[in-house]
Amino acid sequence: MIAVLTVIAVLAGATVVGGTLLAGNAVTSAVAEDDETDEPTDGPSESPTDEDTPTTRPSPTPTPTEEPTPTEEPSPTEEPEELLTAEEVVNELRSDHDIEQRFDTTEDVCEEESDEDDPLGDLFSCSSAMDTDLVRVIAFDNAIVAGSVSQNMEDNLDDGDAIDVTDACHVVLVWFEENNTDQDQRDTIADDATEAIGCP
């Protein structure tokens, strides 16, 4: 009898213990499920569309810079506004050279060279002329005419009294044998005349 009671008690205890374990397991599972639902999510609850998106700033439009207006440069062949006369060139040369005698020969040289029958005579005629005891200075209206006349006189040196001819801008310098000048002196006078006139 005692043995039967013991078996019944054991079985009854096992049932209670098993039920307790099952009940505990159910409670544990329920608590675990509640904990999982109560846990906060890792990310923010707000949707990505609610986030403040940076506004795209418009790129600044470059302000147009004013282009400098090109300045007009004078042409290398452009003549000075006021050309020196033969007398003015001689006055410039007198400061560095022993020029003692001066004769205004404009009427004899320039008007004599002008030919009324030749339409090109006036074009190549000089504007003023002056003789000195070193050099004859003949001024023209521009350097192109002076260069042409100088070249023509050089080509015909053997036909006249001149021994040397040089042009300096709009002026032609003519040397005669009686002036007793050497080549170095003539070159120096020509360079000084060119500098005085302000040739480019």
Coordinates of C-alpha atoms in Angstrom, one line a residue:
M1 CA 0.0 0.0 0.0
I2 CA 2.7 2.3 0.9
A3 CA 4.4 1.5 -2.4
V4 CA 1.3 2.3 -4.4
L5 CA 0.9 5.6 -2.6
T6 CA 4.5 6.4 -3.3
V7 CA 4.1 5.7 -7.0
I8 CA 1.0 7.9 -7.1
A9 CA 2.8 10.7 -5.3
V10 CA 5.7 10.5 -7.7
L11 CA 3.5 10.5 -10.7
A12 CA 1.5 13.4 -9.3
G13 CA 4.6 15.4 -8.6
A14 CA 5.9 14.8 -12.0
T15 CA 2.7 16.0 -13.5
V16 CA 2.9 19.1 -11.3
V17 CA 6.5 19.7 -12.1
G18 CA 5.9 19.1 -15.8
G19 CA 2.9 21.4 -15.8
T20 CA 4.9 24.0 -14.0
L21 CA 7.7 23.7 -16.5
L22 CA 5.2 24.0 -19.4
A23 CA 3.5 26.9 -17.7
G24 CA 6.9 28.5 -17.1
N25 CA 8.0 27.9 -20.7
A26 CA 4.8 29.5 -21.9
V27 CA 5.2 32.5 -19.7
T28 CA 8.8 32.8 -20.7
S29 CA 7.9 32.7 -24.4
A30 CA 5.1 35.2 -23.9
V31 CA 7.5 37.5 -22.0
A32 CA 10.1 37.1 -24.7
E33 CA 7.6 37.9 -27.4
D34 CA 6.5 41.0 -25.5
D35 CA 10.1 42.1 -25.1
E36 CA 10.7 41.7 -28.8
T37 CA 7.7 43.8 -29.7
D38 CA 8.7 46.4 -27.1
E39 CA 12.3 46.8 -28.3
P40 CA 12.9 50.0 -30.2
T41 CA 14.0 49.7 -33.8
D42 CA 17.6 50.6 -34.7
G43 CA 16.8 53.2 -37.2
P44 CA 14.7 56.4 -36.8
S45 CA 11.0 55.9 -37.0
E46 CA 10.7 58.7 -39.5
S47 CA 10.7 57.8 -43.1
P48 CA 13.7 58.9 -45.2
T49 CA 11.4 61.3 -47.1
D50 CA 10.8 63.2 -43.9
E51 CA 14.5 64.0 -43.6
D52 CA 15.5 67.5 -44.5
T53 CA 17.1 67.3 -47.9
P54 CA 19.8 69.9 -48.6
T55 CA 18.5 72.5 -51.0
T56 CA 20.5 72.8 -54.2
R57 CA 21.9 76.3 -54.3
P58 CA 22.0 77.8 -57.8
S59 CA 25.5 78.4 -59.1
P60 CA 26.4 82.1 -59.2
T61 CA 26.3 83.5 -62.7
P62 CA 29.6 85.1 -63.7
T63 CA 29.3 88.8 -64.1
P64 CA 30.4 89.8 -67.6
T65 CA 33.6 91.7 -67.6
E66 CA 34.0 94.6 -69.9
E67 CA 36.6 94.1 -72.6
P68 CA 39.0 96.9 -72.9
T69 CA 38.6 98.8 -76.1
P70 CA 41.8 98.5 -78.2
T71 CA 43.7 101.6 -78.5
E72 CA 44.7 102.7 -82.0
E73 CA 48.5 102.6 -82.4
P74 CA 50.1 104.8 -84.9
S75 CA 51.4 103.1 -88.0
P76 CA 55.2 102.9 -88.2
T77 CA 55.1 104.8 -91.5
E78 CA 53.0 107.5 -90.0
E79 CA 54.7 110.9 -90.2
P80 CA 55.0 113.3 -87.3
E81 CA 52.3 115.9 -87.1
E82 CA 54.7 118.8 -87.6
L83 CA 57.7 118.1 -89.8
L84 CA 60.9 120.1 -89.2
T85 CA 61.9 122.5 -91.9
A86 CA 65.4 122.5 -93.4
E87 CA 66.3 125.5 -91.2
E88 CA 65.2 123.8 -88.0
V89 CA 67.2 120.7 -88.8
V90 CA 70.3 122.9 -89.4
N91 CA 69.7 124.7 -86.1
E92 CA 69.7 121.3 -84.4
L93 CA 72.9 120.2 -86.0
R94 CA 74.7 123.5 -85.1
S95 CA 74.8 122.5 -81.5
D96 CA 77.2 119.6 -82.2
H97 CA 78.8 120.5 -85.5
D98 CA 80.8 123.6 -86.7
I99 CA 78.2 125.0 -89.1
E100 CA 79.1 128.6 -89.6
Q101 CA 77.4 129.6 -92.9
R102 CA 73.7 129.2 -93.6
F103 CA 71.9 130.1 -96.8
D104 CA 68.2 129.7 -97.4
T105 CA 68.0 128.1 -100.8
T106 CA 64.3 127.1 -100.9
E107 CA 63.5 129.3 -103.9
D108 CA 66.5 128.1 -105.9
V109 CA 66.4 124.4 -105.0
C110 CA 62.7 123.5 -104.4
E111 CA 61.0 125.8 -107.0
E112 CA 63.7 125.0 -109.5
E113 CA 63.0 121.3 -109.2
S114 CA 59.2 121.8 -109.7
D115 CA 58.2 121.4 -113.3
E116 CA 54.8 122.6 -114.3
D117 CA 54.7 120.3 -117.4
D118 CA 55.4 117.3 -115.2
P119 CA 52.3 116.2 -113.1
L120 CA 54.6 114.4 -110.8
G121 CA 57.0 117.4 -110.4
D122 CA 55.0 118.9 -107.5
L123 CA 54.8 115.5 -105.8
F124 CA 58.6 115.2 -105.6
S125 CA 59.3 118.9 -105.0
C126 CA 60.9 119.8 -101.6
S127 CA 59.2 122.1 -99.1
S128 CA 62.4 123.9 -97.9
A129 CA 66.2 123.8 -98.4
M130 CA 69.2 125.3 -96.8
D131 CA 72.9 125.3 -97.7
T132 CA 75.7 125.3 -95.1
D133 CA 79.5 125.1 -95.2
L134 CA 79.2 121.3 -94.3
V135 CA 76.0 120.0 -95.9
R136 CA 72.9 120.9 -97.9
V137 CA 69.6 120.0 -96.1
I138 CA 66.5 119.5 -98.2
A139 CA 63.1 118.9 -96.5
F140 CA 60.2 117.1 -98.1
D141 CA 56.6 116.5 -97.2
N142 CA 57.1 112.9 -96.2
A143 CA 59.7 110.3 -95.8
I144 CA 58.6 108.3 -98.8
V145 CA 59.3 111.1 -101.2
A146 CA 62.6 111.9 -99.5
G147 CA 63.7 108.3 -99.8
S148 CA 62.8 108.3 -103.5
V149 CA 64.6 111.5 -104.3
S150 CA 67.6 110.4 -102.3
Q151 CA 67.8 107.1 -104.2
N152 CA 67.5 108.9 -107.5
M153 CA 70.3 111.4 -106.5
E154 CA 72.5 108.5 -105.4
D155 CA 72.1 106.8 -108.7
N156 CA 73.2 110.0 -110.5
L157 CA 76.1 111.2 -108.3
D158 CA 78.5 111.0 -111.2
D159 CA 76.4 113.5 -113.2
G160 CA 76.4 116.3 -110.6
D161 CA 78.6 118.1 -108.1
A162 CA 77.5 116.0 -105.0
I163 CA 79.8 113.4 -103.6
D164 CA 77.3 111.8 -101.2
V165 CA 73.6 111.7 -100.4
T166 CA 71.8 110.4 -97.3
D167 CA 68.1 110.5 -96.3
A168 CA 66.9 111.0 -92.7
C169 CA 63.2 110.6 -92.5
H170 CA 61.7 113.4 -94.6
V171 CA 65.0 115.2 -95.0
V172 CA 67.8 114.6 -97.6
L173 CA 71.4 115.5 -96.8
V174 CA 73.7 116.3 -99.7
W175 CA 77.4 116.7 -99.5
F176 CA 79.7 118.5 -102.0
E177 CA 83.4 118.1 -102.5
E178 CA 84.2 121.6 -101.5
N179 CA 82.8 121.0 -98.1
N180 CA 85.8 118.9 -97.2
T181 CA 83.9 116.3 -95.1
D182 CA 85.1 112.7 -94.7
Q183 CA 82.8 109.6 -94.5
D184 CA 82.9 109.4 -90.7
Q185 CA 81.8 113.0 -90.3
R186 CA 79.0 112.6 -92.8
D187 CA 77.7 109.5 -91.1
T188 CA 77.8 111.3 -87.7
I189 CA 75.8 114.3 -89.1
A190 CA 73.3 112.0 -90.7
D191 CA 72.8 110.1 -87.4
D192 CA 72.4 113.4 -85.5
A193 CA 69.9 114.7 -88.0
T194 CA 67.9 111.4 -87.7
E195 CA 67.9 111.7 -84.0
A196 CA 66.9 115.4 -84.0
I197 CA 64.0 114.7 -86.3
G198 CA 62.8 111.8 -84.2
C199 CA 62.7 109.1 -86.8
P200 CA 61.3 105.7 -85.7

